[in-house]
């Protein structure tokens, strides 16, 4: 079972709504990630937080806003999304140190539908 | 050349067969390599990590060829439950951008 927990599992939102996806890990990992996955495609990196600081932003549109309140939590704030943003959003974490430091562990994902 | 290339398949194999997938990568600085399996509408789950020339875990063997920049995954005695998409992930280390391969779909048939 995954030790990365994501909520909600399913979310339907209108294009004018504001919603948030939440992610939590208690493995003491110091890097956390947001990925987006469309059908029949591999996961696509959106953001990386390392030691609670934003390290990588893969030119993601500003309607997606990440937040890392502490080392265990990662949020993705959504506003004014488009139907093409409908996808599976995966949160992940990695240890950052040690032999297996860059092994990435995924949560079960949040299925987002924008209507 | 793409960062990571995999044959998308599908590979349709009978139960009990041996099947191998290859993955080529372009970043020669990649230090660690991972194989993930992803079931339909589920998250990717770590199958194997490879830090040196290879790794073996039961029916699964991963081999790394740094000179040719490819990594392979061999599955022996295929089970129906092995049906999934297998994603190759080379990593440069730390939190650096990790690029997933497009995945190879395996279908094990009775």
mmCIF file of C-alpha atoms in Angstrom:
data_model
loop_
_atom_site.group_PDB
_atom_site.id
_atom_site.type_symbol
_atom_site.label_atom_id
_atom_site.label_comp_id
_atom_site.label_asym_id
_atom_site.label_seq_id
_atom_site.Cartn_x
_atom_site.Cartn_y
_atom_site.Cartn_z
ATOM 1 C CA UNK A 1 0.000 0.000 0.000
ATOM 2 C CA UNK A 2 1.167 3.469 -0.859
ATOM 3 C CA UNK A 3 2.398 5.692 1.957
ATOM 4 C CA UNK A 4 1.600 8.787 -0.040
ATOM 5 C CA UNK A 5 -2.004 9.789 0.517
ATOM 6 C CA UNK A 6 -3.933 11.971 -1.881
ATOM 7 C CA UNK A 7 -7.333 13.586 -1.496
ATOM 8 C CA UNK A 8 -9.798 13.757 -3.048
ATOM 9 C CA UNK A 9 -9.660 10.651 -5.213
ATOM 10 C CA UNK A 10 -12.135 12.181 -7.645
ATOM 11 C CA UNK A 11 -12.946 15.824 -8.294
ATOM 12 C CA UNK A 12 -15.319 17.415 -10.766
ATOM 13 C CA UNK A 13 -15.051 21.172 -11.055
ATOM 14 C CA UNK A 14 -16.346 23.926 -13.266
ATOM 15 C CA UNK A 15 -14.071 26.255 -15.169
ATOM 16 C CA UNK A 16 -14.774 29.090 -12.730
ATOM 17 C CA UNK A 17 -14.278 27.060 -9.557
ATOM 18 C CA UNK A 18 -11.366 27.131 -7.143
ATOM 19 C CA UNK A 19 -10.390 23.805 -5.663
ATOM 20 C CA UNK A 20 -7.341 22.136 -4.161
ATOM 21 C CA UNK A 21 -5.711 18.739 -4.338
ATOM 22 C CA UNK A 22 -3.937 17.566 -1.201
ATOM 23 C CA UNK A 23 -1.077 15.172 -0.636
ATOM 24 C CA UNK A 24 0.529 13.861 2.531
ATOM 25 C CA UNK A 25 3.473 11.579 3.208
ATOM 26 C CA UNK A 26 4.897 10.390 6.516
ATOM 27 C CA UNK A 27 8.029 8.672 5.267
ATOM 28 C CA UNK A 28 10.284 11.597 6.154
ATOM 29 C CA UNK A 29 10.919 12.260 2.480
ATOM 30 C CA UNK A 30 12.323 15.678 1.669
ATOM 31 C CA UNK A 31 11.240 15.960 -1.965
ATOM 32 C CA UNK A 32 7.652 16.041 -3.151
ATOM 33 C CA UNK A 33 6.324 16.115 -6.687
ATOM 34 C CA UNK A 34 3.216 16.806 -8.713
ATOM 35 C CA UNK A 35 2.770 14.891 -11.945
ATOM 36 C CA UNK A 36 -0.027 15.063 -14.481
ATOM 37 C CA UNK A 37 -1.010 12.003 -16.501
ATOM 38 C CA UNK A 38 -3.323 11.870 -19.470
ATOM 39 C CA UNK A 39 -4.728 8.650 -20.866
ATOM 40 C CA UNK A 40 -2.186 6.415 -22.591
ATOM 41 C CA UNK A 41 0.646 8.825 -21.756
ATOM 42 C CA UNK A 42 3.413 8.625 -19.151
ATOM 43 C CA UNK A 43 3.351 10.847 -16.064
ATOM 44 C CA UNK A 44 4.509 14.364 -16.876
ATOM 45 C CA UNK A 45 6.363 16.346 -14.237
ATOM 46 C CA UNK A 46 4.768 19.604 -13.118
ATOM 47 C CA UNK A 47 6.491 20.723 -9.903
ATOM 48 C CA UNK A 48 9.179 19.571 -7.504
ATOM 49 C CA UNK A 49 9.630 20.762 -3.936
ATOM 50 C CA UNK A 50 12.918 20.030 -2.247
ATOM 51 C CA UNK A 51 13.236 20.778 1.482
ATOM 52 C CA UNK A 52 9.931 22.650 1.241
ATOM 53 C CA UNK A 53 11.203 24.986 -1.466
ATOM 54 C CA UNK A 54 10.013 24.990 -5.062
ATOM 55 C CA UNK A 55 12.911 23.537 -7.049
ATOM 56 C CA UNK A 56 11.392 22.811 -10.420
ATOM 57 C CA UNK A 57 8.431 24.339 -12.241
ATOM 58 C CA UNK A 58 8.070 22.768 -15.662
ATOM 59 C CA UNK A 59 6.513 25.903 -17.182
ATOM 60 C CA UNK A 60 3.140 25.000 -15.763
ATOM 61 C CA UNK A 61 0.330 27.526 -16.395
ATOM 62 C CA UNK A 62 -0.401 29.800 -13.448
ATOM 63 C CA UNK A 63 -3.895 28.361 -13.060
ATOM 64 C CA UNK A 64 -2.034 25.588 -11.215
ATOM 65 C CA UNK A 65 -0.475 26.844 -7.986
ATOM 66 C CA UNK A 66 1.536 24.516 -5.766
ATOM 67 C CA UNK A 67 2.060 24.969 -2.059
ATOM 68 C CA UNK A 68 4.192 23.080 0.439
ATOM 69 C CA UNK A 69 3.051 24.026 3.970
ATOM 70 C CA UNK A 70 5.547 21.652 5.589
ATOM 71 C CA UNK A 71 7.753 18.701 4.752
ATOM 72 C CA UNK A 72 4.835 16.250 4.880
ATOM 73 C CA UNK A 73 2.208 18.172 2.958
ATOM 74 C CA UNK A 74 1.848 19.276 -0.636
ATOM 75 C CA UNK A 75 -1.126 21.052 -2.137
ATOM 76 C CA UNK A 76 -2.065 21.932 -5.682
ATOM 77 C CA UNK A 77 -4.463 24.858 -5.944
ATOM 78 C CA UNK A 78 -6.625 24.925 -9.047
ATOM 79 C CA UNK A 79 -8.357 27.971 -10.504
ATOM 80 C CA UNK A 80 -9.920 28.745 -13.854
ATOM 81 C CA UNK A 81 -9.013 25.391 -15.326
ATOM 82 C CA UNK A 82 -9.851 24.269 -18.832
ATOM 83 C CA UNK A 83 -11.479 20.987 -19.887
ATOM 84 C CA UNK A 84 -8.134 19.862 -21.328
ATOM 85 C CA UNK A 85 -6.721 19.968 -17.788
ATOM 86 C CA UNK A 86 -8.804 16.910 -16.983
ATOM 87 C CA UNK A 87 -6.335 14.191 -16.052
ATOM 88 C CA UNK A 88 -4.954 12.046 -13.272
ATOM 89 C CA UNK A 89 -2.847 14.160 -10.911
ATOM 90 C CA UNK A 90 -0.214 12.175 -9.104
ATOM 91 C CA UNK A 91 1.651 13.251 -6.016
ATOM 92 C CA UNK A 92 4.950 11.586 -5.249
ATOM 93 C CA UNK A 93 7.831 11.810 -2.827
ATOM 94 C CA UNK A 94 11.433 10.737 -2.556
ATOM 95 C CA UNK A 95 14.002 10.610 0.218
ATOM 96 C CA UNK A 96 16.685 12.701 -1.502
ATOM 97 C CA UNK A 97 19.529 11.169 0.499
ATOM 98 C CA UNK A 98 21.061 7.730 0.639
ATOM 99 C CA UNK A 99 21.394 5.040 -1.986
ATOM 100 C CA UNK A 100 17.706 5.029 -2.776
ATOM 101 C CA UNK A 101 17.343 8.770 -2.374
ATOM 102 C CA UNK A 102 15.879 9.388 -5.781
ATOM 103 C CA UNK A 103 13.401 6.521 -5.792
ATOM 104 C CA UNK A 104 10.000 8.073 -6.353
ATOM 105 C CA UNK A 105 6.905 6.744 -4.594
ATOM 106 C CA UNK A 106 3.494 7.698 -5.884
ATOM 107 C CA UNK A 107 0.150 8.287 -4.272
ATOM 108 C CA UNK A 108 -2.952 6.763 -5.824
ATOM 109 C CA UNK A 109 -3.721 9.979 -7.633
ATOM 110 C CA UNK A 110 -6.618 12.375 -7.912
ATOM 111 C CA UNK A 111 -8.856 12.063 -10.952
ATOM 112 C CA UNK A 112 -9.798 15.567 -12.054
ATOM 113 C CA UNK A 113 -12.592 16.354 -14.483
ATOM 114 C CA UNK A 114 -13.109 19.956 -15.586
ATOM 115 C CA UNK A 115 -16.544 20.673 -17.001
ATOM 116 C CA UNK B 1 16.700 11.598 -29.871
ATOM 117 C CA UNK B 2 14.057 11.397 -27.162
ATOM 118 C CA UNK B 3 15.226 11.383 -23.545
ATOM 119 C CA UNK B 4 13.740 7.960 -22.972
ATOM 120 C CA UNK B 5 12.463 5.605 -25.626
ATOM 121 C CA UNK B 6 10.441 2.474 -25.191
ATOM 122 C CA UNK B 7 8.546 0.265 -27.612
ATOM 123 C CA UNK B 8 4.899 0.964 -26.697
ATOM 124 C CA UNK B 9 3.838 -2.570 -27.647
ATOM 125 C CA UNK B 10 1.487 -4.147 -26.889
ATOM 126 C CA UNK B 11 3.436 -7.318 -26.261
ATOM 127 C CA UNK B 12 0.958 -10.171 -26.228
ATOM 128 C CA UNK B 13 2.536 -13.258 -24.685
ATOM 129 C CA UNK B 14 1.143 -16.570 -23.430
ATOM 130 C CA UNK B 15 1.296 -17.503 -19.783
ATOM 131 C CA UNK B 16 4.631 -19.019 -18.871
ATOM 132 C CA UNK B 17 6.525 -17.239 -21.609
ATOM 133 C CA UNK B 18 9.639 -15.131 -21.156
ATOM 134 C CA UNK B 19 9.428 -11.563 -22.406
ATOM 135 C CA UNK B 20 11.961 -8.738 -22.520
ATOM 136 C CA UNK B 21 11.580 -5.005 -22.938
ATOM 137 C CA UNK B 22 14.270 -2.510 -23.799
ATOM 138 C CA UNK B 23 14.556 1.129 -22.899
ATOM 139 C CA UNK B 24 17.096 3.544 -24.350
ATOM 140 C CA UNK B 25 18.046 6.817 -22.724
ATOM 141 C CA UNK B 26 19.925 9.824 -24.016
ATOM 142 C CA UNK B 27 21.345 11.366 -20.828
ATOM 143 C CA UNK B 28 24.693 9.715 -20.242
ATOM 144 C CA UNK B 29 24.792 11.296 -16.763
ATOM 145 C CA UNK B 30 21.928 9.109 -15.571
ATOM 146 C CA UNK B 31 23.034 7.290 -12.442
ATOM 147 C CA UNK B 32 20.012 5.344 -11.287
ATOM 148 C CA UNK B 33 17.407 3.480 -13.224
ATOM 149 C CA UNK B 34 13.964 2.327 -12.271
ATOM 150 C CA UNK B 35 11.256 0.157 -13.698
ATOM 151 C CA UNK B 36 7.706 0.945 -12.657
ATOM 152 C CA UNK B 37 4.585 -0.984 -13.488
ATOM 153 C CA UNK B 38 1.300 0.785 -13.948
ATOM 154 C CA UNK B 39 -2.028 -0.970 -14.028
ATOM 155 C CA UNK B 40 -4.945 0.598 -15.858
ATOM 156 C CA UNK B 41 -6.234 3.661 -13.982
ATOM 157 C CA UNK B 42 -3.789 3.139 -11.136
ATOM 158 C CA UNK B 43 -0.633 4.897 -10.003
ATOM 159 C CA UNK B 44 2.836 3.715 -11.084
ATOM 160 C CA UNK B 45 4.383 1.324 -8.592
ATOM 161 C CA UNK B 46 8.094 0.686 -8.235
ATOM 162 C CA UNK B 47 9.087 -2.690 -9.623
ATOM 163 C CA UNK B 48 12.884 -2.571 -9.577
ATOM 164 C CA UNK B 49 15.785 -0.218 -8.995
ATOM 165 C CA UNK B 50 19.088 -0.566 -10.829
ATOM 166 C CA UNK B 51 22.200 1.203 -9.604
ATOM 167 C CA UNK B 52 24.978 -0.907 -11.123
ATOM 168 C CA UNK B 53 24.959 -3.406 -13.948
ATOM 169 C CA UNK B 54 21.736 -5.126 -13.059
ATOM 170 C CA UNK B 55 19.306 -6.430 -10.516
ATOM 171 C CA UNK B 56 17.246 -9.568 -10.084
ATOM 172 C CA UNK B 57 14.108 -10.095 -8.056
ATOM 173 C CA UNK B 58 12.393 -13.424 -8.488
ATOM 174 C CA UNK B 59 11.088 -13.685 -12.043
ATOM 175 C CA UNK B 60 12.240 -10.185 -12.911
ATOM 176 C CA UNK B 61 15.725 -9.253 -14.097
ATOM 177 C CA UNK B 62 16.883 -5.789 -15.065
ATOM 178 C CA UNK B 63 20.163 -5.268 -16.918
ATOM 179 C CA UNK B 64 21.946 -2.022 -17.575
ATOM 180 C CA UNK B 65 24.292 -1.347 -20.458
ATOM 181 C CA UNK B 66 25.820 2.069 -19.854
ATOM 182 C CA UNK B 67 27.990 1.959 -22.962
ATOM 183 C CA UNK B 68 24.979 1.552 -25.218
ATOM 184 C CA UNK B 69 22.689 3.538 -22.906
ATOM 185 C CA UNK B 70 19.930 1.044 -22.574
ATOM 186 C CA UNK B 71 18.276 -0.858 -19.800
ATOM 187 C CA UNK B 72 16.258 -4.020 -20.219
ATOM 188 C CA UNK B 73 13.627 -5.802 -18.185
ATOM 189 C CA UNK B 74 13.217 -9.563 -18.470
ATOM 190 C CA UNK B 75 10.159 -11.312 -17.106
ATOM 191 C CA UNK B 76 10.314 -15.078 -16.845
ATOM 192 C CA UNK B 77 7.334 -17.423 -16.465
ATOM 193 C CA UNK B 78 4.821 -14.669 -17.223
ATOM 194 C CA UNK B 79 1.661 -14.589 -15.130
ATOM 195 C CA UNK B 80 -1.705 -13.114 -16.048
ATOM 196 C CA UNK B 81 -1.147 -10.637 -13.211
ATOM 197 C CA UNK B 82 1.949 -9.290 -14.984
ATOM 198 C CA UNK B 83 -0.343 -7.607 -17.525
ATOM 199 C CA UNK B 84 0.374 -3.903 -17.130
ATOM 200 C CA UNK B 85 2.319 -1.036 -18.628
ATOM 201 C CA UNK B 86 6.014 -0.993 -17.717
ATOM 202 C CA UNK B 87 7.642 2.416 -17.427
ATOM 203 C CA UNK B 88 11.377 2.985 -17.659
ATOM 204 C CA UNK B 89 12.847 5.842 -15.615
ATOM 205 C CA UNK B 90 16.484 6.921 -15.765
ATOM 206 C CA UNK B 91 17.430 9.392 -13.060
ATOM 207 C CA UNK B 92 20.333 11.765 -12.654
ATOM 208 C CA UNK B 93 20.018 11.728 -8.909
ATOM 209 C CA UNK B 94 18.497 13.932 -6.247
ATOM 210 C CA UNK B 95 15.324 15.717 -7.223
ATOM 211 C CA UNK B 96 16.449 16.393 -10.725
ATOM 212 C CA UNK B 97 13.830 16.206 -13.407
ATOM 213 C CA UNK B 98 12.833 12.609 -13.827
ATOM 214 C CA UNK B 99 11.512 11.697 -17.235
ATOM 215 C CA UNK B 100 9.356 8.660 -17.694
ATOM 216 C CA UNK B 101 9.483 6.573 -20.816
ATOM 217 C CA UNK B 102 6.230 6.202 -22.730
ATOM 218 C CA UNK B 103 5.848 2.726 -21.324
ATOM 219 C CA UNK B 104 5.555 -0.741 -22.807
ATOM 220 C CA UNK B 105 2.222 -2.456 -22.556
ATOM 221 C CA UNK B 106 2.294 -6.154 -21.717
ATOM 222 C CA UNK B 107 -0.705 -8.415 -22.081
ATOM 223 C CA UNK B 108 -0.295 -11.973 -20.808
ATOM 224 C CA UNK B 109 -2.909 -14.243 -22.331
ATOM 225 C CA UNK B 110 -4.142 -17.597 -21.012
#
